[in-house]
XYZ file of C-alpha atoms in Angstrom:
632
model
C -25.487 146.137 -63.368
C -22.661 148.095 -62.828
C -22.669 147.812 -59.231
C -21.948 144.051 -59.808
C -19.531 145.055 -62.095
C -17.854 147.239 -59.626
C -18.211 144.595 -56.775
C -16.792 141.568 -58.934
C -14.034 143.566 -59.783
C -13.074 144.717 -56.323
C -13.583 141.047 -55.236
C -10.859 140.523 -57.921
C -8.510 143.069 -57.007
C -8.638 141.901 -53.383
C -8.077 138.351 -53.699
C -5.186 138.267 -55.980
C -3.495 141.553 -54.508
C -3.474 139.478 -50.083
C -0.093 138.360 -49.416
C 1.070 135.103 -50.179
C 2.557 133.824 -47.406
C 2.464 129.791 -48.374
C 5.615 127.923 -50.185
C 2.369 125.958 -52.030
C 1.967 129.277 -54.332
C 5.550 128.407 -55.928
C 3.635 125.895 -57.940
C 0.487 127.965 -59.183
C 0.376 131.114 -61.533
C 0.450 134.422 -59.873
C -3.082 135.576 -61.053
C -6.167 133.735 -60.096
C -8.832 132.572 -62.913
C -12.653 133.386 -62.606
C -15.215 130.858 -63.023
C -18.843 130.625 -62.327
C -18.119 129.225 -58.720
C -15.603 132.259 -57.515
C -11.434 132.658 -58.374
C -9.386 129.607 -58.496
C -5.863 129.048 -58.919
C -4.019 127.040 -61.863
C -1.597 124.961 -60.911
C 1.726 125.629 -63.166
C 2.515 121.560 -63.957
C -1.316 120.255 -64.947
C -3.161 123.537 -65.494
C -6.147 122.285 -63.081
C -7.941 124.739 -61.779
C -8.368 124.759 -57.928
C -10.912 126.702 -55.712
C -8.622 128.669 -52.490
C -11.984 129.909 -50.787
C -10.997 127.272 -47.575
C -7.646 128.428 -47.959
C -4.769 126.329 -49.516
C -4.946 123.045 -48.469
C -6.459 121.691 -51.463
C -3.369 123.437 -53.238
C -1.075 121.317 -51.068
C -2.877 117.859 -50.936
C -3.037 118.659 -54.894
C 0.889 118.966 -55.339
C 2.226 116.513 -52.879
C -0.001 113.932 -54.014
C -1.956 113.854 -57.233
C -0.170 115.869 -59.530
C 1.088 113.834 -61.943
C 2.869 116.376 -64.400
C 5.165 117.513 -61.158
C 8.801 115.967 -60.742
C 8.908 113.607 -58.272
C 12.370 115.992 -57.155
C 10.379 119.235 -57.183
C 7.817 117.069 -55.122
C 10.002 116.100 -52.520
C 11.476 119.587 -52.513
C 7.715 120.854 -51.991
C 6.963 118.432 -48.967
C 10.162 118.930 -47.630
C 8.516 122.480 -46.823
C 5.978 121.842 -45.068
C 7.581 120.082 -42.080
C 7.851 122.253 -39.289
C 10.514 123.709 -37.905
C 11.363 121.851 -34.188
C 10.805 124.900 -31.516
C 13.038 125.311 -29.079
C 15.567 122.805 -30.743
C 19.139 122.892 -29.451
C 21.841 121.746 -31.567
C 23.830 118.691 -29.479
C 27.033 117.622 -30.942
C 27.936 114.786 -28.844
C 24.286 113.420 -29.382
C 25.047 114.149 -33.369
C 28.279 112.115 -32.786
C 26.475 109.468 -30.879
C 24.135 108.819 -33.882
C 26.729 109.103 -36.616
C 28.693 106.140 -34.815
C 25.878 104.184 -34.771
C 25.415 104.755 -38.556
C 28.800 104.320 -39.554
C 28.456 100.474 -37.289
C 25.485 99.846 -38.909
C 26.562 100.533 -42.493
C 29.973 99.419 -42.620
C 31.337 102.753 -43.663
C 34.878 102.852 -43.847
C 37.017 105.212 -41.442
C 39.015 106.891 -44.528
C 35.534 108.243 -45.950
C 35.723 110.893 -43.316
C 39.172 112.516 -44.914
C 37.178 112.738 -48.407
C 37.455 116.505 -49.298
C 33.687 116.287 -49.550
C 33.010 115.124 -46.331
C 33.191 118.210 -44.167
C 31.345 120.596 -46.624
C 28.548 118.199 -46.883
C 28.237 118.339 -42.947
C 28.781 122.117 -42.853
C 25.873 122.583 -45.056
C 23.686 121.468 -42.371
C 25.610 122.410 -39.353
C 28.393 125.098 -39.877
C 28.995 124.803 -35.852
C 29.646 121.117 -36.100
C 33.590 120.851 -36.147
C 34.922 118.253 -38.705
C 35.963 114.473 -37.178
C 39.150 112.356 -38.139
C 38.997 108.952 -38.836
C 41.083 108.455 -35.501
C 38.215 110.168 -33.921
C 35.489 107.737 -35.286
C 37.554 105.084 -34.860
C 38.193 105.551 -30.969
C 34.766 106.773 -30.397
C 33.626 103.077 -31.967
C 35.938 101.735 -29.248
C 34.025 103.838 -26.428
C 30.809 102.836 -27.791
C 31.602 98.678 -28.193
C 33.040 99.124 -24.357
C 29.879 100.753 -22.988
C 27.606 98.096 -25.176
C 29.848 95.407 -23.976
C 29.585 95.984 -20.086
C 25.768 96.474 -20.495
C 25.831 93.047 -21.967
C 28.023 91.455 -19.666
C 25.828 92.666 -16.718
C 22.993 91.467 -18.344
C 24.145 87.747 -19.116
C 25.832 87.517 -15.870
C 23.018 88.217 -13.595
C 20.343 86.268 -16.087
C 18.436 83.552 -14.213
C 18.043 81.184 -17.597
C 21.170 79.541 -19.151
C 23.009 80.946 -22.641
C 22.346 78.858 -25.912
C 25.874 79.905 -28.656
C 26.083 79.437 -32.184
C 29.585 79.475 -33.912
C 30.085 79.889 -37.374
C 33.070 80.658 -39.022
C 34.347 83.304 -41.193
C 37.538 84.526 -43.292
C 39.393 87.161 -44.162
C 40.634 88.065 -48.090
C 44.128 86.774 -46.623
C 42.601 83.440 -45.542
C 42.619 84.080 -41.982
C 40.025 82.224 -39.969
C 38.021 84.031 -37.338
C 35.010 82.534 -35.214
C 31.636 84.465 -34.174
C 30.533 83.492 -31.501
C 26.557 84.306 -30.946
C 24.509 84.356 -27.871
C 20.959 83.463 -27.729
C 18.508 83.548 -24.711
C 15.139 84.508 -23.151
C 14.645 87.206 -20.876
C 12.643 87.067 -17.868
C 9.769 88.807 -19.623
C 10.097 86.091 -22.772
C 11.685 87.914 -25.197
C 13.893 86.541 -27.076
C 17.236 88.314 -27.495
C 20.317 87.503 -29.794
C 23.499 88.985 -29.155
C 27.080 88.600 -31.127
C 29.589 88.592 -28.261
C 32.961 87.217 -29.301
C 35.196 87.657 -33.124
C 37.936 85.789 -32.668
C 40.803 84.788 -34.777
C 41.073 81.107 -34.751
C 44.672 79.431 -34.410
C 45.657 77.649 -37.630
C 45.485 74.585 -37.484
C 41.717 74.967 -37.378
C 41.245 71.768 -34.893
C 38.572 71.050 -32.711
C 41.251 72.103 -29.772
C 41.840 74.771 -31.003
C 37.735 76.181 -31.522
C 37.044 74.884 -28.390
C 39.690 77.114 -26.664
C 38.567 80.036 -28.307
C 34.902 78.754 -27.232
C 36.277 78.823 -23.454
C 38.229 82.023 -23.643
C 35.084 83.651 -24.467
C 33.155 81.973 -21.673
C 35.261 83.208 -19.182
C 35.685 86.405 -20.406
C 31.903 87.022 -20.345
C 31.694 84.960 -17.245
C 29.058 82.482 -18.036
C 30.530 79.167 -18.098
C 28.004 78.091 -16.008
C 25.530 79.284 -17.762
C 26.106 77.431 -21.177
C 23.393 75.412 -21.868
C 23.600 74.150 -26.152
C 26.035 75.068 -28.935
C 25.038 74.703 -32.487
C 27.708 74.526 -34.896
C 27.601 73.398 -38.423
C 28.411 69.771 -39.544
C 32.289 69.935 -39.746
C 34.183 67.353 -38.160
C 36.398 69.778 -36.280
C 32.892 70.885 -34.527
C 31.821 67.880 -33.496
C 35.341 67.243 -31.872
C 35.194 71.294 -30.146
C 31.885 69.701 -28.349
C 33.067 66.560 -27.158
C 36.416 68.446 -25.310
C 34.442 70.862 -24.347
C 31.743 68.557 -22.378
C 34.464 66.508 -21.612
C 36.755 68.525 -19.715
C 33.703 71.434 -18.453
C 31.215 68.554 -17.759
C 30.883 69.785 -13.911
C 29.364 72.804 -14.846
C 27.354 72.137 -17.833
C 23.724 70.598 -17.238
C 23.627 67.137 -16.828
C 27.057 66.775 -17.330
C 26.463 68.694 -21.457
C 24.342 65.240 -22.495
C 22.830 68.014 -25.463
C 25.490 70.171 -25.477
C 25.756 69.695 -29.253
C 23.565 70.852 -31.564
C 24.139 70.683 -35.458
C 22.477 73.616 -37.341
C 19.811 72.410 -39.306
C 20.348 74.865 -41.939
C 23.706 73.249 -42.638
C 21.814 69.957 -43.026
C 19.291 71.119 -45.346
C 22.022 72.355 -47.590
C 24.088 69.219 -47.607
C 20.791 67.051 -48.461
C 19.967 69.464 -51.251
C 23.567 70.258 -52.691
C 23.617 66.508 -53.114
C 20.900 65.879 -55.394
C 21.840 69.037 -57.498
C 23.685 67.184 -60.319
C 20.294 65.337 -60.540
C 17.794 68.066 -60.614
C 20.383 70.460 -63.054
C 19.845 67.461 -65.665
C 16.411 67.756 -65.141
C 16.104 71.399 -66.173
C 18.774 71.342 -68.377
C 16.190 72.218 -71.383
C 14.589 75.324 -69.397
C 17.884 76.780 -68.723
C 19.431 75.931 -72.079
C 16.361 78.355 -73.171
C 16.209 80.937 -71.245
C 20.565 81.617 -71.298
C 19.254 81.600 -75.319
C 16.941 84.514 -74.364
C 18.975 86.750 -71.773
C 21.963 86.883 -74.197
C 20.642 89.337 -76.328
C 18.677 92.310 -75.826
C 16.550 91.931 -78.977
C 15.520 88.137 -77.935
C 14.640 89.136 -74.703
C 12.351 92.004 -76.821
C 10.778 89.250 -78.748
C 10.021 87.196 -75.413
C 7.995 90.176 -73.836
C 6.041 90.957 -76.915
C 4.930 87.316 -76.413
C 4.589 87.972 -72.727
C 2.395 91.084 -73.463
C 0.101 89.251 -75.941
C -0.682 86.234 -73.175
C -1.800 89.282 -70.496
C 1.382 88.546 -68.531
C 3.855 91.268 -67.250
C 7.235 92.161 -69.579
C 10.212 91.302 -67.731
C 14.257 92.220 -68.326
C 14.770 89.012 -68.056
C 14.605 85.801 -66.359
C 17.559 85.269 -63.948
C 19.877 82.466 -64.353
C 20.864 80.146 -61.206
C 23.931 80.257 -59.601
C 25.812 77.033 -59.288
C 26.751 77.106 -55.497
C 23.502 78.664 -54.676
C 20.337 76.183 -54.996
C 17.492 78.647 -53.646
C 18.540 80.682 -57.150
C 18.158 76.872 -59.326
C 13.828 77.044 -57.144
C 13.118 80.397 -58.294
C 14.376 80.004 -61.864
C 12.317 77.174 -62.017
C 9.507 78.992 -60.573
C 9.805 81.907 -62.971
C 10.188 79.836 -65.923
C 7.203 77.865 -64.730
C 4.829 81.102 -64.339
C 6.187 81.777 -68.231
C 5.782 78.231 -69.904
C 3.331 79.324 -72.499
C 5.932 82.372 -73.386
C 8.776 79.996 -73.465
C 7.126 77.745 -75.465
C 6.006 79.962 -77.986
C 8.941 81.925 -78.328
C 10.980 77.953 -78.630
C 8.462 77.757 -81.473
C 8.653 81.136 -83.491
C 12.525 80.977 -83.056
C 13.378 77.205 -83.993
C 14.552 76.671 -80.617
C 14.312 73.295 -78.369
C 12.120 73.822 -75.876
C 11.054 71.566 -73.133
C 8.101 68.828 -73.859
C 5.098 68.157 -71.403
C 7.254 65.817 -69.531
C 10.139 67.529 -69.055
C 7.788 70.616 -67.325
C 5.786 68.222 -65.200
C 9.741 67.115 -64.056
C 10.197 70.788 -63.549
C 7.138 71.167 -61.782
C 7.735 68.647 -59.666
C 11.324 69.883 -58.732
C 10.412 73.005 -57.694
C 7.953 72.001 -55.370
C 10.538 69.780 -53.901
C 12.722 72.664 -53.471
C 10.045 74.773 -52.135
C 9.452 72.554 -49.255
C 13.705 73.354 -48.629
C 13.350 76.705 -49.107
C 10.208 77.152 -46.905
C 12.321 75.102 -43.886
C 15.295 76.807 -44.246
C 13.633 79.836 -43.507
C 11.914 78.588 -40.741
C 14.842 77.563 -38.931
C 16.732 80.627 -39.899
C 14.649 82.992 -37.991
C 16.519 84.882 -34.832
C 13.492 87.494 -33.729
C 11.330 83.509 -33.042
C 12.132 80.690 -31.034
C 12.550 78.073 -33.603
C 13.577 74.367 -31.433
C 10.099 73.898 -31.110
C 9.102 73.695 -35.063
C 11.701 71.245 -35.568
C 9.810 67.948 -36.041
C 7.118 69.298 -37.816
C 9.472 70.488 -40.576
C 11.239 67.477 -40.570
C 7.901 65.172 -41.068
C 7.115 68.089 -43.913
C 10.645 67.170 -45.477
C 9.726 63.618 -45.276
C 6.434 63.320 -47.103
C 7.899 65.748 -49.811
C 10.533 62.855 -50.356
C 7.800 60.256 -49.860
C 5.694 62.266 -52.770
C 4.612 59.533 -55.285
C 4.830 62.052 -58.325
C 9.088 61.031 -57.981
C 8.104 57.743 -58.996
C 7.107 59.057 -62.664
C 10.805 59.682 -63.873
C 13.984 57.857 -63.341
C 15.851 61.005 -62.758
C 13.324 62.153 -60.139
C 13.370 58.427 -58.450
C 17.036 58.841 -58.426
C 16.852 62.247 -56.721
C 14.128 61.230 -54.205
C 16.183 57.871 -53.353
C 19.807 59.787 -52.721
C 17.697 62.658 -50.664
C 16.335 59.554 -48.438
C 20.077 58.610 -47.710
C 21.002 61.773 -46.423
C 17.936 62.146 -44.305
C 18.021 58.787 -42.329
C 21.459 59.793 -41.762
C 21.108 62.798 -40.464
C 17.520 61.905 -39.030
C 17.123 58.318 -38.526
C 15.285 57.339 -35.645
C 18.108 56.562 -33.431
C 18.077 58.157 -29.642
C 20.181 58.773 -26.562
C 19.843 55.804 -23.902
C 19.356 57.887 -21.129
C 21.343 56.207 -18.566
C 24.615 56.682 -21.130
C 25.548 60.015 -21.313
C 29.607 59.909 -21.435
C 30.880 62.560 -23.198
C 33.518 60.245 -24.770
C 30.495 57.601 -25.910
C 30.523 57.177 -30.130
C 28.047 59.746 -31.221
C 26.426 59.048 -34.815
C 25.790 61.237 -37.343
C 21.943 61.059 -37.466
C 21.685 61.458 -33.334
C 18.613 63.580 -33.457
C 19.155 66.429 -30.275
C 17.037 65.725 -27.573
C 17.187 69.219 -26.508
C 14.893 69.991 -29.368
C 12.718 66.978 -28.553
C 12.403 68.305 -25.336
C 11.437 71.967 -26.847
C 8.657 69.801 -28.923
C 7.096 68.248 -25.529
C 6.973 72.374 -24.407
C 4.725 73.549 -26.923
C 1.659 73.122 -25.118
C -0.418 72.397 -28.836
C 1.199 68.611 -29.355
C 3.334 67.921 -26.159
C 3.675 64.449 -26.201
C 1.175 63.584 -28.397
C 3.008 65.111 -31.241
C 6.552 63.436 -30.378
C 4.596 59.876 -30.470
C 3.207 61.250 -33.620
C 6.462 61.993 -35.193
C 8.003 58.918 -34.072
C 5.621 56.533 -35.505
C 6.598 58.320 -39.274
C 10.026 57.663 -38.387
C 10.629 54.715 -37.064
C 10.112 51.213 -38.223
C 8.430 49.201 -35.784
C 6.108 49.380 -32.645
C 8.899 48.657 -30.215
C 11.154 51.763 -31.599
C 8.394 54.253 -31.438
C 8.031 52.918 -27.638
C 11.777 53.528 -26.642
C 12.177 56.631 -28.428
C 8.656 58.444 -26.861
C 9.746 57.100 -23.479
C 13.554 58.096 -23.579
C 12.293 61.538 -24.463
C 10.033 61.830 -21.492
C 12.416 60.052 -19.206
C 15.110 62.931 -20.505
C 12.601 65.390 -20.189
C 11.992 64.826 -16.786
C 15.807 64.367 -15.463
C 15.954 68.293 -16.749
C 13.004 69.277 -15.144
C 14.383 67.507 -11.620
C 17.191 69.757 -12.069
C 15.135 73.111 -12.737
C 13.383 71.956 -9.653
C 15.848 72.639 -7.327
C 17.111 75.493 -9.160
C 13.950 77.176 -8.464
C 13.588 76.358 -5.013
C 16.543 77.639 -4.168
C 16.212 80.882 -6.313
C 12.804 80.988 -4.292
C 14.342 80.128 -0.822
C 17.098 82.944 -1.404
C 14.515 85.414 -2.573
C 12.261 84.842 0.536
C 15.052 84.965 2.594
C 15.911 88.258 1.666
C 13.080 89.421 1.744
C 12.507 88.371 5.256
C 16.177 90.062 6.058
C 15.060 93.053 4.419
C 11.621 93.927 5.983
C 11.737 92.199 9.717
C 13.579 92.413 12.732
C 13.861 90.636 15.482
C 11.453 91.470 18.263
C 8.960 93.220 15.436
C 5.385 92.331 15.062
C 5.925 91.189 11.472
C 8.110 88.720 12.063
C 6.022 87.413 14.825
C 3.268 86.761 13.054
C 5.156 85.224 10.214
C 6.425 82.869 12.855
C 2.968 82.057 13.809
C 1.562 81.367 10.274
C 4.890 79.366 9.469
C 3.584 77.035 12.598
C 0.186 76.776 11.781
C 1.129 75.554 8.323
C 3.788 72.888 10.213
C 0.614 71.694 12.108
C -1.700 71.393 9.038
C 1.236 69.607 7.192
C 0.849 67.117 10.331
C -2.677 66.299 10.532
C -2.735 66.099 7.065
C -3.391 62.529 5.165
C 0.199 61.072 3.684
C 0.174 61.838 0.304
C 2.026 62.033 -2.581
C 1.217 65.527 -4.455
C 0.560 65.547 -8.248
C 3.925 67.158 -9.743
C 4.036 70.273 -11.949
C 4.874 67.989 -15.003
C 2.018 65.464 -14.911
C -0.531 68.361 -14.653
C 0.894 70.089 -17.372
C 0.820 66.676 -19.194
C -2.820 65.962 -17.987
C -4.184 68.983 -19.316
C -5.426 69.055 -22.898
C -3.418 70.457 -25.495
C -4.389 74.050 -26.505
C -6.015 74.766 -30.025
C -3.520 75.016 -32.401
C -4.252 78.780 -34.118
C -2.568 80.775 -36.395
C 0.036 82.601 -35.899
C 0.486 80.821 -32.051
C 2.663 82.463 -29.771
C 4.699 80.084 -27.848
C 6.637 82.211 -25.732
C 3.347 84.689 -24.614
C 1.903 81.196 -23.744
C 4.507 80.666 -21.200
C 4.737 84.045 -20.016
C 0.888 83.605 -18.676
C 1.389 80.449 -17.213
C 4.577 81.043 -15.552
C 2.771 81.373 -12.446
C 0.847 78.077 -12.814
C 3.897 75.872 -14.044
C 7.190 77.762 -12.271
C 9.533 75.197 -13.255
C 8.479 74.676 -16.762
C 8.319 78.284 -17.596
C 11.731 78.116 -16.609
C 12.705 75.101 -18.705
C 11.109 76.872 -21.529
C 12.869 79.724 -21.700
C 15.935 77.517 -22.327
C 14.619 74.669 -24.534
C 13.181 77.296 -27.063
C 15.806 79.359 -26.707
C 18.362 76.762 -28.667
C 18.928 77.843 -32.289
C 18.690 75.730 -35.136
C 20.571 77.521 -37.421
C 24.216 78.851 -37.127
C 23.539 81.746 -40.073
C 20.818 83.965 -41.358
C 18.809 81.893 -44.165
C 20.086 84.096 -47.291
C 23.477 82.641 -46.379
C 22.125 78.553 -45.452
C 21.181 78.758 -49.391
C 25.285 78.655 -50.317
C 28.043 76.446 -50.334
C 30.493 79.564 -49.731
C 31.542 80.593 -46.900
C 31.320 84.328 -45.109
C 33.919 86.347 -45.914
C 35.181 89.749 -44.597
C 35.263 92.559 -47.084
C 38.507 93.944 -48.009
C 38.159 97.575 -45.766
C 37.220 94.979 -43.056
C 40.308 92.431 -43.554
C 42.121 95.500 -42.774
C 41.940 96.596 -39.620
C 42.878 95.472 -36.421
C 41.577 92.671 -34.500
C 40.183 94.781 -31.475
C 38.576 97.009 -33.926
C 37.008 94.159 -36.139
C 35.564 93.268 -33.269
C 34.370 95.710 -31.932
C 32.620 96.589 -35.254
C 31.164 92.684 -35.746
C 29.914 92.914 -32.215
C-alpha cells in the first residue's frame, strides 16, 4: 500500500514539475487534477478537465475551437500562436512596397493617410527596418505600377488574334465634371474571358455624341486596336446612339462588315427603364405594406412588439424590415419579399395595434408584384455578370421577361393590368420583332429603337444547345405572323454566315502565314526536309486532280447538321468551344467574339438605380493622370 502511495505520488511530482514549453498552458491552471483515469489539466475559462497523456493537442483543439467561455480576442490571440514562424524568411522592402500599392489601388485609400502621425508607428511595430513612405512616394510608385500594367496590356491586346468588344459608361465628379470609362472585353486564345478598364477620360462639355466618340477614338489609337473593335455597348442615351453612328460612319473601313453591329445597347439599362416606368403603379400597389411597416421601424418599442409576435409564430426576430429606396427598385422586390415572408406578423401586429393593414387582395397584388420583379432582378443579374460570357443568354431572358408580362394573374387587378399593359409598351419597343435587312447596312440608315442586335442573335446560333432551333423558337413568341418568323430566322442565318465568310479568310491567312514561317524557320533550300515536303505537296496536287468535282460540305452546315448537345446544368459554353476548336476552326474563332460582347455597361448592384456613378470626393481631387491611373 504504501508503495502505491509512494509511486502515485512520484508520478505526481513528475508530471506537474516537466517544463512547459507550449503557449496552450497560458489557458490551463498550473497544477494538474487527479482522477481515476491519470492527471488532467483544467482549463482556466470552462473548468473542463482534459487528459495530457498524448501530449497537448487536445488542450489546443479544446481552446481554439470549443471553448465557449474563452473571448473570441484571447482566441485569436491563442491561434495566432501557433502559426509557425517562416524559416529562412528575408525581409524584402520593395516586395512590401509592391503589395502595399496594390492595397492602397484596391481599397481606395487616400495618399494623405500616409502623413497620419499613426501611420509610421503602426508599420514600425511590425518592421522597425522598414523606412516610412510619403504620400509623393505612393503616389509616383502608383504611376510606375499603372505604366508597367498598362504596357503588359497593350502588348496583350495588340498582338490578340480575336477582335475587342468596349463598354462605355459614364461617370462624374462632385464638381459635375463628366469623365468616360472605357472597358475592354475579350477571349483569350485559351477561352477565358478577360475584362479590362483601359481608358478614364474627361469628356468635353458639351457631352455630344462628337464629342464621346472622339474620346472613343483617342483611346483606340492610343491602345492601337482600331482594327480590332468589334461591338460597343453603351447605355440608351441619345448622345450614344449618335457616338456609334460617327463612329461606323467615318471608321467603317476597318470595322467588320463595315460596323453593321457595332452598337449594342446595354440591356441592363433597358431593364431599368421598363421597370422605373411601371414604379408609380406597383408603389400604389404596396402602398398599405409600406404604410405599415414605416409605422413599425419608427420606434424602437414597436419594432419590440413586432418580434415578440415574430418569436411566438417560430419565425426569426429582426431589427427591422428595410424600407425601399425611391430611385432604387431592386430595394421596392425585397421589401416586398420580406414583408411577404412576415404577413402573419404584420397582420397580427395591424390587429393588436389598431393599425390598417393590408386585406387578402391587396397581398395576393403584392405577391404577384414581387414575382414580377423577381423575374427583373434575376435578368439583371444575368446580364450583369463580367467573369461569364453573357450574349448568348440573351433571348432566353428576354422570352422569360415576356411570359412574366404575359402572366394571367395581372389580369385580376386593374392596377396590375395597368402595370402589365405599360411594361408591354416598353418591351415591343425596345424588343419588337423588327430585324436588319441584310443587304442594308449604311451606317447613316434610320435605326429604331427596338432594333434587336444581331450580334447577340448570332451569339444565340453559337451555343451549340439551341443553335438555330432556339432562334426559330424565340421568333415564333415574338413575332406575329408566319411570314415574320421566316424573314427574321433567315436574316439571322444569312448575317451569320456573311461573318463567318469573313473569319474564313481571316483564318486562312493566319494559317498560311503560320505555315509559312514555319517552313522559313525549319528548311532550307537544298535540305532533305524541304524535299520531301515538296514531294507530299505534289502528291496531294495529283490526288486533288483525279479526284471527282465536288463541292465540300462547309464548316457551318456540319456544325448546323449535328444535333444540338444536351442542355445540362451549369453548361459551359466557352470549354465547349475550346474542345472543338480543332473540329470547327472558324467558328471557334467567331465564338470567341460573339460571346465575348457584353450586355451590360455596369456591374448589376448599380443597373438597379436611376443615379448615376459618381467619384468620391478624395477621388474628384486629384489629377487626371492619377485618376486614371487609379480607375484603371
Amino acid at each position: 500500500m504504501f508503495a502505491n502511495t509512494s509511486e502515485s505520488s512520484d508520478d505526481s511530482h513528475s508530471t506537474q514539475t516537466r517544463v512547459r514549453r507550449s503557449k496552450v498552458w497560458e489557458y490551463f491552471e498550473q497544477n494538474l487534477v487527479k482522477a481515476d483515469d491519470g492527471f488532467k489539466a483544467v482549463c482556466k475559462y470552462c473548468q473542463i478537465r482534459l487528459s495530457t497523456k498524448s501530449g497537448t493537442s487536445s488542450l489546443m483543439t479544446h481552446i481554439s475551437h470549443h471553448c465557449h467561455a474563452i473571448g473570441e480576442a484571447d482566441r485569436k490571440r491563442f491561434v495566432a500562436t501557433l502559426k509557425k514562424p517562416i524559416e529562412n524568411f528575408v525581409f524584402d522592402p520593395q516586395f512590401c512596397r509592391q503589395r502595399m500599392i496594390e492595397f492602397v489601388i484596391h481599397a481606395e485609400i487616400p495618399f494623405n493617410k500616409f502623413e497620419d502621425p499613426y501611420f509610421e508607428p503602426w508599420v514600425q511595430s511590425m518592421q522597425p527596418t522598414l523606412d516610412g513612405v510619403s504620400r509623393q512616394t505612393v503616389r509616383n510608385d502608383c504611376l510606375k505600377k499603372y505604366q508597367r500594367m498598362k504596357q503588359d496590356l497593350q502588348n496583350e491586346l495588340q498582338t490578340l488574334d480575336c477582335h475587342v468588344c468596349l463598354t462605355s459608361d459614364k461617370w462624374t465628379s462632385i464638381q459635375n465634371l463628366g469623365y468616360l470609362v472605357i472597358t475592354a472585353h475579350y477571349i483569350t486564345t485559351d477561352f477565358k474571358i478577360k475584362k479590362k478598364i483601359i481608358s478614364f477620360k474627361e469628356v468635353k462639355y458639351p457631352h455630344t455624341g462628337f464629342a464621346i466618340e472622339e474620346t472613343l477614338v483617342s483611346c483606340l489609337t492610343e491602345w492601337g486596336i482600331r482594327n480590332k473593335l468589334f461591338t460597343l455597348t453603351v447605355d440608351n442615351a441619345s448622345n450614344n446612339t449618335s457616338a456609334c453612328e460617327e463612329l461606323v460612319y467615318t471608321h467603317k473601313h476597318e470595322l467588320m462588315l463595315e460596323g453593321a453591329h457595332l452598337h449594342v445597347r446595354c440591356c441592363a439599362h433597358i431593364l431599368n427603364i421598363l421597370v422605373q416606368d411601371g414604379m408609380k403603379i406597383i408603389h400604389e400597389g404596396i402602398k398599405k405594406i409600406r404604410e405599415l411597416l414605416k409605422h413599425i421601424v419608427s420606434s424602437p418599442s414597436r419594432i419590440q412588439a413586432f418580434n415578440q409576435i415574430a418569436m411566438v409564430n417560430g419565425l426569426p426576430t429582426k431589427c427591422g424590415i428595410a424600407l425601399n429606396i425611391p430611385n432604387r427598385w431592386n430595394s421596392t422586390f425585397r421589401m416586398v419579399r420580406e414583408a411577404l415572408k412576415y404577413k402573419v406578423v404584420l397582420n397580427s401586429y395591424a390587429n393588436q395595434n389598431a393599425e390598417i393593414a393590408p386585406n387578402e387582395q391587396e397581398w395576393t397584388k403584392a405577391q404577384s408584384i414581387c414575382e414580377f420583379l423577381e423575374t427583373f432582378e434575376e435578368a439583371t443579374k444575368a446580364v450583369s455578370a463580367d467573369r461569364k460570357p453573357t450574349s448568348y443568354m440573351f433571348l432566353p431572358l428576354i422570352l422569360s421577361i415576356k411570359d412574366a408580362l404575359d402572366n394571367p394573374a395581372w389580369q385580376t387587378s386593374t392596377v396590375l393590368e395597368e402595370l402589365a399593359a405599360a411594361m408591354r409598351i416598353k418591351f415591343e419597343k425596345y424588343w419588337g420583332s423588327d430585324i436588319d435587312d441584310p443587304n442594308q447596312h449604311n451606317a447613316r440608315r434610320k435605326k429604331k429603337d427596338y432594333d434587336i442586335n444581331l450580334g447577340i442573335v448570332i451569339a444565340t446560333l453559337l451555343d451549340p444547345r439551341g443553335k438555330g432551333e432556339y432562334v426559330e423558337f424565340f421568333y415564333q413568341k415574338i413575332c406575329k405572323n408566319t411570314d415574320q418568323i421566316h424573314t427574321c430566322v433567315n436574316t439571322a442565318l444569312v448575317w451569320m454566315k456573311k461573318y463567318f465568310v469573313e473569319y474564313e479568310q481571316r483564318v486562312r491567312r493566319a494559317d498560311a502565314y503560320s505555315r509559312a514561317y514555319t517552313s522559313k524557320a525549319s528548311d532550307t533550300v537544298g535540305s532533305p526536309v524541304l524535299a520531301k515536303r515538296q514531294l507530299g505537296q505534289e502528291f496531294a496536287n495529283f490526288k486533288s486532280s483525279r479526284r471527282k468535282t465536288r463541292a465540300p460540305k462547309s464548316e457551318i452546315d456540319m456544325y448546323f447538321e449535328e444535333d444540338c448537345v444536351e442542355d445540362i446544368e451549369n453548361f459551359d459554353i466557352l470549354a465547349w468551344w475550346k474542345a472543338h476548336a480543332e473540329k470547327f476552326p472558324v467558328l471557334s474563332t467567331m465564338a470567341r467574339d460573339f460571346l465575348a460582347i457584353p450586355l451590360s455597361t455596369v456591374p448589376s448592384e448599380s443597373t438597379f438605380s436611376l443615379g448615376g456613378r459618381i467619384l468620391g470626393e478624395s477621388r474628384s481631387s486629384l489629377t487626371l493622370e492619377m485618376l486614371e491611373a487609379l480607375v484603371c
